[in-house]
XYZ file of N, CA, C and O in Angstrom:
668
model
N 37.649 2.973 -10.713
C 37.884 2.710 -9.308
C 37.116 1.474 -8.828
O 37.612 0.735 -8.004
N 35.911 1.266 -9.369
C 35.150 0.076 -8.983
C 35.873 -1.180 -9.464
O 35.932 -2.184 -8.757
N 36.430 -1.110 -10.657
C 37.187 -2.245 -11.191
C 38.415 -2.531 -10.349
O 38.747 -3.697 -10.105
N 39.086 -1.471 -9.902
C 40.268 -1.632 -9.050
C 39.889 -2.306 -7.731
O 40.561 -3.242 -7.283
N 38.809 -1.848 -7.124
C 38.359 -2.439 -5.864
C 37.945 -3.899 -6.063
O 38.282 -4.768 -5.258
N 37.229 -4.176 -7.152
C 36.801 -5.543 -7.437
C 38.001 -6.450 -7.707
O 38.046 -7.591 -7.257
N 39.001 -5.923 -8.422
C 40.215 -6.694 -8.675
C 40.949 -6.990 -7.367
O 41.459 -8.096 -7.165
N 40.975 -6.016 -6.463
C 41.609 -6.223 -5.160
C 40.913 -7.309 -4.357
O 41.554 -8.164 -3.754
N 39.582 -7.286 -4.362
C 38.823 -8.332 -3.674
C 39.119 -9.682 -4.315
O 39.313 -10.687 -3.628
N 39.196 -9.710 -5.642
C 39.488 -10.958 -6.345
C 40.846 -11.521 -5.975
O 40.997 -12.723 -5.751
N 41.859 -10.656 -5.894
C 43.204 -11.109 -5.528
C 43.205 -11.677 -4.109
O 43.801 -12.722 -3.844
N 42.511 -11.004 -3.199
C 42.475 -11.477 -1.814
C 41.660 -12.757 -1.658
O 42.046 -13.652 -0.915
N 40.553 -12.845 -2.345
C 39.633 -13.961 -2.150
C 39.968 -15.190 -2.979
O 39.637 -16.298 -2.600
N 40.572 -15.010 -4.144
C 40.796 -16.133 -5.046
C 42.270 -16.483 -5.173
O 42.740 -16.865 -6.241
N 43.000 -16.375 -4.083
C 44.435 -16.671 -4.096
C 44.711 -18.122 -4.493
O 45.750 -18.428 -5.069
N 43.752 -19.025 -4.215
C 43.932 -20.436 -4.553
C 43.397 -20.789 -5.937
O 43.365 -21.959 -6.299
N 42.947 -19.816 -6.699
C 42.421 -20.068 -8.039
C 40.905 -20.081 -8.070
O 40.242 -20.150 -7.039
N 40.338 -20.010 -9.260
C 38.889 -19.953 -9.427
C 38.195 -21.223 -8.956
O 37.036 -21.194 -8.558
N 38.871 -22.360 -9.003
C 38.258 -23.617 -8.585
C 37.925 -23.649 -7.104
O 37.079 -24.427 -6.669
N 38.573 -22.795 -6.315
C 38.335 -22.772 -4.866
C 37.250 -21.775 -4.478
O 36.992 -21.571 -3.297
N 36.593 -21.137 -5.452
C 35.562 -20.130 -5.167
C 34.356 -20.795 -4.510
O 33.995 -21.923 -4.834
N 33.747 -20.077 -3.582
C 32.580 -20.602 -2.880
C 31.640 -19.470 -2.493
O 31.753 -18.339 -2.986
N 30.716 -19.783 -1.575
C 29.743 -18.788 -1.129
C 30.414 -17.544 -0.541
O 29.973 -16.425 -0.777
N 31.451 -17.739 0.240
C 32.124 -16.599 0.857
C 32.689 -15.637 -0.170
O 32.670 -14.416 0.028
N 33.168 -16.176 -1.290
C 33.707 -15.322 -2.344
C 32.597 -14.498 -2.997
O 32.776 -13.321 -3.303
N 31.446 -15.127 -3.197
C 30.304 -14.398 -3.756
C 29.882 -13.271 -2.825
O 29.657 -12.142 -3.257
N 29.802 -13.577 -1.512
C 29.436 -12.536 -0.552
C 30.457 -11.393 -0.544
O 30.096 -10.224 -0.398
N 31.730 -11.718 -0.700
C 32.771 -10.686 -0.718
C 32.609 -9.757 -1.917
O 32.770 -8.539 -1.800
N 32.295 -10.324 -3.076
C 32.084 -9.493 -4.265
C 30.832 -8.634 -4.085
O 30.848 -7.435 -4.384
N 29.761 -9.236 -3.574
C 28.539 -8.468 -3.346
C 28.754 -7.369 -2.319
O 28.175 -6.285 -2.433
N 29.604 -7.631 -1.325
C 29.915 -6.606 -0.328
C 30.606 -5.419 -0.995
O 30.273 -4.267 -0.725
N 31.554 -5.692 -1.876
C 32.262 -4.616 -2.567
C 31.299 -3.800 -3.426
O 31.346 -2.559 -3.436
N 30.416 -4.480 -4.121
C 29.423 -3.781 -4.954
C 28.481 -2.962 -4.066
O 28.159 -1.806 -4.367
N 28.058 -3.549 -2.953
C 27.169 -2.837 -2.031
C 27.804 -1.601 -1.433
O 27.182 -0.535 -1.368
N 29.065 -1.722 -1.008
C 29.748 -0.558 -0.446
C 29.946 0.522 -1.503
O 29.751 1.706 -1.231
N 30.320 0.129 -2.706
C 30.496 1.109 -3.780
C 29.208 1.853 -4.077
O 29.196 3.078 -4.241
N 28.112 1.112 -4.135
C 26.805 1.733 -4.372
C 26.441 2.660 -3.226
O 25.943 3.773 -3.431
N 26.708 2.211 -2.005
C 26.425 3.030 -0.832
C 27.206 4.344 -0.863
O 26.663 5.405 -0.570
N 28.483 4.270 -1.223
C 29.298 5.489 -1.283
C 28.774 6.435 -2.354
O 28.708 7.641 -2.144
N 28.390 5.898 -3.495
C 27.858 6.720 -4.580
C 26.575 7.433 -4.140
O 26.426 8.644 -4.323
N 25.648 6.682 -3.542
C 24.385 7.275 -3.108
C 24.592 8.265 -1.966
O 23.944 9.319 -1.916
N 25.494 7.939 -1.040
C 25.773 8.842 0.076
C 26.369 10.150 -0.422
O 26.003 11.230 0.055
N 27.281 10.063 -1.396
C 27.865 11.280 -1.964
C 26.777 12.161 -2.567
O 26.762 13.374 -2.358
N 25.856 11.556 -3.297
C 24.767 12.321 -3.915
C 23.879 12.964 -2.859
O 23.488 14.132 -2.988
N 23.540 12.212 -1.807
C 22.705 12.761 -0.743
C 23.405 13.900 -0.009
O 22.795 14.924 0.297
N 24.689 13.723 0.282
C 25.435 14.762 1.000
C 25.627 16.009 0.141
O 25.721 17.114 0.676
N 25.687 15.849 -1.177
C 25.803 17.010 -2.057
C 24.521 17.838 -2.008
O 24.566 19.073 -2.036
N 23.374 17.163 -1.916
C 22.088 17.866 -1.856
C 21.801 18.427 -0.471
O 21.236 19.510 -0.348
N 22.146 17.664 0.564
C 21.843 18.036 1.953
C 23.090 17.885 2.813
O 23.241 16.909 3.549
N 24.023 18.854 2.767
C 25.300 18.694 3.477
C 25.192 18.536 4.994
O 26.067 17.964 5.619
N 24.127 18.992 5.595
C 23.984 18.902 7.047
C 23.274 17.644 7.523
O 22.921 17.544 8.693
N 23.064 16.684 6.661
C 22.269 15.501 6.997
C 23.107 14.251 7.276
O 22.628 13.132 7.114
N 24.336 14.412 7.719
C 25.215 13.255 7.943
C 24.636 12.288 8.977
O 24.639 11.075 8.762
N 24.122 12.789 10.099
C 23.597 11.897 11.132
C 22.334 11.155 10.684
O 22.251 9.937 10.880
N 21.350 11.830 10.087
C 20.178 11.068 9.624
C 20.518 10.050 8.530
O 19.964 8.943 8.525
N 21.424 10.387 7.643
C 21.829 9.448 6.591
C 22.508 8.238 7.229
O 22.214 7.086 6.889
N 23.402 8.495 8.178
C 24.088 7.402 8.873
C 23.106 6.547 9.657
O 23.209 5.314 9.658
N 22.131 7.191 10.311
C 21.135 6.433 11.072
C 20.343 5.500 10.159
O 20.090 4.345 10.508
N 19.970 5.994 8.990
C 19.231 5.151 8.038
C 20.097 3.987 7.566
O 19.626 2.841 7.484
N 21.363 4.247 7.274
C 22.260 3.181 6.827
C 22.453 2.126 7.918
O 22.433 0.924 7.633
N 22.651 2.559 9.147
C 22.832 1.606 10.253
C 21.543 0.832 10.522
O 21.585 -0.359 10.848
N 20.388 1.482 10.369
C 19.112 0.795 10.575
C 18.904 -0.298 9.530
O 18.460 -1.405 9.856
N 19.242 -0.012 8.279
C 19.116 -1.028 7.228
C 20.077 -2.181 7.498
O 19.706 -3.360 7.387
N 21.311 -1.859 7.891
C 22.283 -2.901 8.210
C 21.804 -3.757 9.383
O 21.901 -4.993 9.351
N 21.250 -3.125 10.414
C 20.736 -3.859 11.570
C 19.546 -4.735 11.185
O 19.412 -5.865 11.674
N 18.687 -4.235 10.308
C 17.534 -5.023 9.863
C 17.988 -6.277 9.125
O 17.477 -7.384 9.372
N 18.962 -6.131 8.222
C 19.469 -7.300 7.504
C 20.178 -8.272 8.451
O 20.034 -9.486 8.310
N 20.927 -7.736 9.408
C 21.589 -8.606 10.383
C 20.556 -9.354 11.223
O 20.725 -10.543 11.528
N 19.475 -8.677 11.587
C 18.410 -9.326 12.338
C 17.730 -10.423 11.541
O 17.463 -11.517 12.059
N 17.455 -10.143 10.267
C 16.865 -11.171 9.402
C 17.789 -12.370 9.268
O 17.348 -13.522 9.311
N 19.079 -12.102 9.105
C 20.053 -13.193 8.994
C 20.079 -14.014 10.283
O 20.099 -15.237 10.244
N 20.075 -13.331 11.427
C 20.108 -14.040 12.710
C 18.864 -14.905 12.888
O 18.959 -16.045 13.365
N 17.701 -14.397 12.512
C 16.475 -15.187 12.624
C 16.533 -16.381 11.678
O 16.179 -17.505 12.052
N 16.999 -16.171 10.440
C 17.100 -17.272 9.481
C 18.110 -18.319 9.967
O 17.856 -19.523 9.881
N 19.238 -17.872 10.501
C 20.238 -18.796 11.021
C 19.729 -19.485 12.283
O 19.865 -20.689 12.444
N 19.122 -18.710 13.178
C 18.635 -19.259 14.438
C 17.474 -20.218 14.287
O 17.248 -21.072 15.137
N 16.736 -20.076 13.211
C 15.622 -20.994 12.977
C 16.059 -22.228 12.188
O 15.263 -23.128 11.954
N 17.319 -22.255 11.762
C 17.835 -23.402 11.025
C 17.612 -23.316 9.526
O 17.944 -24.253 8.803
N 17.067 -22.205 9.047
C 16.780 -22.073 7.626
C 18.055 -22.077 6.779
O 18.110 -22.722 5.736
N 19.085 -21.360 7.239
C 20.308 -21.282 6.435
C 21.481 -22.025 7.045
O 22.506 -22.173 6.429
N 21.368 -22.471 8.270
C 22.479 -23.183 8.903
C 22.092 -24.599 9.267
O 20.942 -24.997 9.165
N 23.075 -25.342 9.668
C 22.813 -26.684 10.155
C 22.068 -27.578 9.183
O 21.125 -28.250 9.547
N 22.444 -27.533 7.920
C 21.820 -28.415 6.941
C 20.819 -27.722 6.047
O 20.322 -28.319 5.098
N 20.486 -26.454 6.320
C 19.558 -25.722 5.450
C 20.215 -25.442 4.114
O 20.483 -26.350 3.339
N 20.527 -24.197 3.855
C 21.187 -23.830 2.604
C 22.688 -24.058 2.658
O 23.371 -23.927 1.666
N 23.220 -24.343 3.839
C 24.617 -24.738 3.937
C 25.617 -23.626 4.147
O 26.804 -23.867 4.123
N 25.201 -22.373 4.383
C 26.198 -21.344 4.629
C 25.915 -20.530 5.877
O 26.456 -19.475 6.061
N 25.092 -20.993 6.768
C 24.856 -20.333 8.045
C 25.704 -20.977 9.127
O 26.656 -21.692 8.849
N 25.343 -20.741 10.368
C 26.051 -21.346 11.483
C 25.835 -22.852 11.535
O 24.842 -23.371 11.027
N 26.728 -23.555 12.167
C 26.660 -25.002 12.216
C 25.688 -25.556 13.243
O 25.366 -26.736 13.221
N 25.218 -24.730 14.157
C 24.344 -25.214 15.226
C 22.931 -25.478 14.740
O 22.277 -26.391 15.192
N 22.406 -24.657 13.856
C 21.052 -24.839 13.342
C 19.985 -24.726 14.424
O 20.106 -25.304 15.481
N 18.962 -23.982 14.198
C 17.795 -23.820 15.070
C 18.152 -23.478 16.520
O 17.440 -23.861 17.436
N 19.230 -22.741 16.736
C 19.607 -22.354 18.088
C 18.579 -21.417 18.721
O 18.473 -21.328 19.936
N 17.786 -20.753 17.908
C 16.790 -19.818 18.420
C 15.697 -20.536 19.211
O 15.103 -19.969 20.120
N 15.459 -21.806 18.898
C 14.396 -22.564 19.552
C 14.895 -23.379 20.743
O 14.098 -24.007 21.427
N 16.179 -23.374 20.983
C 16.761 -24.117 22.103
C 17.160 -23.106 23.181
O 18.061 -22.289 22.975
N 16.491 -23.148 24.327
C 16.690 -22.149 25.382
C 18.148 -22.016 25.816
O 18.651 -20.905 25.989
N 18.860 -23.118 25.997
C 20.247 -23.034 26.467
C 21.153 -22.434 25.401
O 22.039 -21.646 25.717
N 20.954 -22.790 24.145
C 21.766 -22.211 23.071
C 21.414 -20.753 22.851
O 22.280 -19.912 22.652
N 20.118 -20.430 22.899
C 19.680 -19.052 22.668
C 20.283 -18.119 23.709
O 20.701 -17.015 23.407
N 20.342 -18.584 24.951
C 20.880 -17.750 26.023
C 22.341 -17.403 25.787
O 22.793 -16.313 26.152
N 23.105 -18.307 25.164
C 24.514 -18.025 24.947
C 24.793 -17.429 23.566
O 25.883 -16.945 23.322
N 23.808 -17.450 22.648
C 24.005 -16.885 21.317
C 23.517 -15.439 21.217
O 24.004 -14.674 20.404
N 22.518 -15.069 21.992
C 21.920 -13.741 21.899
C 22.637 -12.770 22.845
O 23.179 -13.171 23.875
N 22.628 -11.496 22.493
C 23.396 -10.490 23.231
C 23.051 -10.406 24.718
O 23.961 -10.348 25.534
N 21.776 -10.418 25.151
C 21.539 -10.361 26.603
C 22.196 -11.521 27.347
O 22.765 -11.332 28.416
N 22.142 -12.710 26.773
C 22.780 -13.863 27.406
C 24.284 -13.738 27.437
O 24.944 -14.139 28.392
N 24.836 -13.158 26.378
C 26.282 -12.958 26.332
C 26.735 -11.968 27.401
O 27.773 -12.137 28.024
N 25.954 -10.915 27.618
C 26.308 -9.916 28.637
C 26.208 -10.489 30.047
O 26.996 -10.142 30.917
N 25.234 -11.369 30.281
C 25.033 -11.926 31.614
C 26.070 -12.993 31.963
O 26.338 -13.232 33.131
N 26.664 -13.613 30.984
C 27.603 -14.702 31.218
C 29.020 -14.159 31.399
O 29.518 -13.417 30.560
N 29.655 -14.560 32.501
C 31.056 -14.162 32.730
C 31.950 -14.646 31.598
O 32.843 -13.938 31.148
N 31.691 -15.856 31.130
C 32.515 -16.473 30.101
C 32.416 -15.734 28.767
O 33.404 -15.579 28.064
N 31.224 -15.268 28.419
C 31.008 -14.666 27.107
C 30.951 -13.131 27.134
O 30.747 -12.507 26.105
N 31.128 -12.516 28.300
C 31.058 -11.057 28.385
C 32.060 -10.366 27.455
O 31.714 -9.392 26.793
N 33.304 -10.853 27.339
C 34.224 -10.205 26.388
C 33.697 -10.253 24.940
O 33.893 -9.310 24.176
N 33.010 -11.327 24.596
C 32.422 -11.426 23.259
C 31.334 -10.369 23.095
O 31.263 -9.683 22.070
N 30.477 -10.228 24.101
C 29.401 -9.244 24.039
C 29.955 -7.824 23.948
O 29.443 -6.997 23.186
N 30.999 -7.546 24.696
C 31.608 -6.215 24.630
C 32.253 -5.975 23.264
O 32.192 -4.865 22.735
N 32.831 -7.009 22.683
C 33.392 -6.878 21.334
C 32.294 -6.608 20.314
O 32.464 -5.794 19.394
N 31.144 -7.251 20.482
C 30.003 -7.005 19.586
C 29.522 -5.562 19.739
O 29.258 -4.877 18.753
N 29.412 -5.099 20.977
C 28.980 -3.722 21.213
C 29.978 -2.720 20.626
O 29.595 -1.740 19.984
N 31.267 -2.963 20.826
C 32.312 -2.104 20.254
C 32.209 -2.076 18.731
O 32.254 -1.018 18.107
N 32.058 -3.249 18.139
C 31.969 -3.333 16.685
C 30.760 -2.577 16.171
O 30.854 -1.835 15.182
N 29.631 -2.724 16.834
C 28.419 -2.050 16.382
C 28.461 -0.549 16.563
O 28.086 0.208 15.665
N 28.913 -0.107 17.723
C 28.865 1.324 18.030
C 30.037 2.111 17.452
O 29.856 3.183 16.892
N 31.239 1.593 17.612
C 32.423 2.359 17.226
C 32.831 2.087 15.782
O 32.913 3.003 14.961
N 33.072 0.819 15.469
C 33.628 0.543 14.143
C 32.573 0.492 13.047
O 32.930 0.484 11.871
N 31.292 0.459 13.411
C 30.253 0.539 12.382
C 29.618 1.920 12.395
O 29.768 2.682 11.440
N 28.892 2.270 13.460
C 28.180 3.544 13.491
C 29.135 4.738 13.483
O 28.968 5.673 12.692
N 30.145 4.711 14.344
C 31.095 5.831 14.394
C 31.853 6.001 13.097
O 32.023 7.115 12.586
N 32.319 4.888 12.559
C 33.034 4.922 11.290
C 32.131 5.405 10.161
O 32.541 6.175 9.294
N 30.883 4.978 10.186
C 29.935 5.359 9.137
C 29.669 6.862 9.154
O 29.513 7.485 8.101
N 29.622 7.459 10.343
C 29.439 8.908 10.442
C 30.618 9.619 9.774
O 30.442 10.543 8.979
N 31.836 9.167 10.088
C 33.023 9.768 9.463
C 33.025 9.616 7.957
O 33.344 10.564 7.228
N 32.644 8.436 7.468
C 32.588 8.216 6.021
C 31.540 9.110 5.365
O 31.771 9.658 4.291
N 30.391 9.257 6.008
C 29.324 10.074 5.436
C 29.744 11.535 5.347
O 29.534 12.183 4.318
N 30.359 12.042 6.398
C 30.851 13.427 6.377
C 31.920 13.582 5.297
O 31.916 14.544 4.526
N 32.833 12.610 5.217
C 33.899 12.677 4.208
C 33.342 12.630 2.792
O 33.838 13.314 1.898
N 32.290 11.829 2.574
C 31.710 11.741 1.237
C 30.991 13.024 0.838
O 30.671 13.217 -0.334
N 30.743 13.901 1.796
C 30.224 15.229 1.479
C 31.314 16.139 0.950
O 31.037 17.183 0.365
N 32.581 15.719 1.113
C 33.713 16.558 0.712
C 34.579 15.927 -0.364
O 35.335 16.621 -1.036
N 34.536 14.586 -0.495
C 35.385 13.856 -1.435
C 34.485 13.058 -2.363
O 33.463 12.523 -1.936
N 34.863 12.945 -3.612
C 34.081 12.164 -4.565
C 34.092 10.687 -4.177
O 35.086 10.179 -3.651
N 32.976 10.014 -4.421
C 32.870 8.603 -4.039
C 33.897 7.740 -4.763
O 34.374 6.744 -4.211
N 34.271 8.096 -5.994
C 35.285 7.318 -6.720
C 36.630 7.391 -6.004
O 37.308 6.376 -5.842
N 37.007 8.576 -5.545
C 38.266 8.729 -4.808
C 38.192 8.003 -3.464
O 39.152 7.333 -3.047
N 37.056 8.125 -2.780
C 36.895 7.464 -1.484
C 36.958 5.948 -1.638
O 37.551 5.259 -0.797
N 36.383 5.416 -2.698
C 36.404 3.963 -2.914
C 37.819 3.450 -3.117
O 38.185 2.392 -2.600
N 38.632 4.203 -3.853
C 40.023 3.793 -4.053
C 40.774 3.833 -2.724
O 41.513 2.909 -2.392
N 40.553 4.884 -1.949
C 41.207 4.973 -0.641
C 40.762 3.834 0.276
O 41.581 3.210 0.946
N 39.475 3.550 0.293
C 38.969 2.497 1.168
C 39.372 1.108 0.694
O 39.455 0.181 1.504
N 39.644 0.957 -0.587
C 40.090 -0.341 -1.100
C 41.485 -0.696 -0.592
O 41.887 -1.854 -0.629
N 42.220 0.306 -0.088
C 43.553 0.038 0.459
C 43.493 -0.416 1.923
O 44.530 -0.710 2.509
N 42.303 -0.522 2.496
C 42.155 -0.882 3.904
C 42.849 -2.184 4.263
O 43.523 -2.250 5.304
N 42.752 -3.253 3.456
C 43.470 -4.484 3.833
C 44.982 -4.290 3.926
O 45.640 -4.917 4.747
N 45.532 -3.396 3.097
C 46.967 -3.132 3.169
C 47.324 -2.458 4.485
O 48.318 -2.802 5.124
N 46.503 -1.482 4.900
C 46.747 -0.796 6.167
C 46.569 -1.759 7.334
O 47.328 -1.725 8.307
N 45.549 -2.626 7.250
C 45.336 -3.606 8.315
C 46.534 -4.541 8.441
O 46.986 -4.843 9.548
N 47.061 -4.989 7.307
C 48.235 -5.875 7.335
C 49.453 -5.147 7.911
O 50.209 -5.719 8.697
N 49.624 -3.878 7.553
C 50.741 -3.099 8.078
C 50.648 -2.959 9.594
O 51.611 -3.238 10.306
N 49.480 -2.558 10.098
C 49.332 -2.372 11.546
C 49.406 -3.703 12.273
O 49.944 -3.784 13.376
N 48.908 -4.765 11.671
C 49.000 -6.093 12.295
C 50.452 -6.533 12.413
O 50.852 -7.140 13.407
N 51.249 -6.229 11.389
C 52.662 -6.604 11.462
C 53.415 -5.804 12.513
O 54.376 -6.288 13.092
N 52.954 -4.586 12.791
C 53.591 -3.769 13.824
C 53.234 -4.262 15.232
O 53.989 -4.046 16.173
N 52.075 -4.894 15.360
C 51.668 -5.401 16.663
C 52.393 -6.675 16.964
O 52.678 -7.105 17.994
C-alpha cells in the first residue's frame, strides 16, 4: 500500500518527467512517507488505548503547529525565502518589516477588511480540515488497519477531481 501511494504521488508530481523534479516534488514524497508513518503509529496507539483519540489528535496537531511555526519564523526571517535557501516565500524577512508583518500574520489578517476572507480560510483549514479531519482519521484508525486506510486516503486526489468537476 505504501508503494501504491508513493506511485500515485509520483504520477501526480512527475507528469513532466524526472527532469522537471524539484523541491516541491521532494516535499510531496516526504509528505506521503510522513502520513504513512503517522497512520501506522496512530493505529498502534489506538489499538493499545482505544479511548485516546482526542489526546492523540491534540499531540499530532501540536507537532504540526510547531513545525508550521518554525517554518513561518524561518521564512519570515528570510532564512529560507527571498534568496536564502530558495524555497520559501518571495518576500524574505517579512517578520522584521512592520507593514508586511501586519498583513502576513493572522491578527493582521483578521483586522484587515481586505484580508479577512484569507484569515477565515486559514482558521477553517486549521480547525475543520486539519483538527476535525484528524480526529475522524484517528478514530477510524482504531477500527481499520493503517494499510487499508492509506490505500483509501491515496484516492483523495481522485475524489477531489470528481467533486471539482461537479462544481
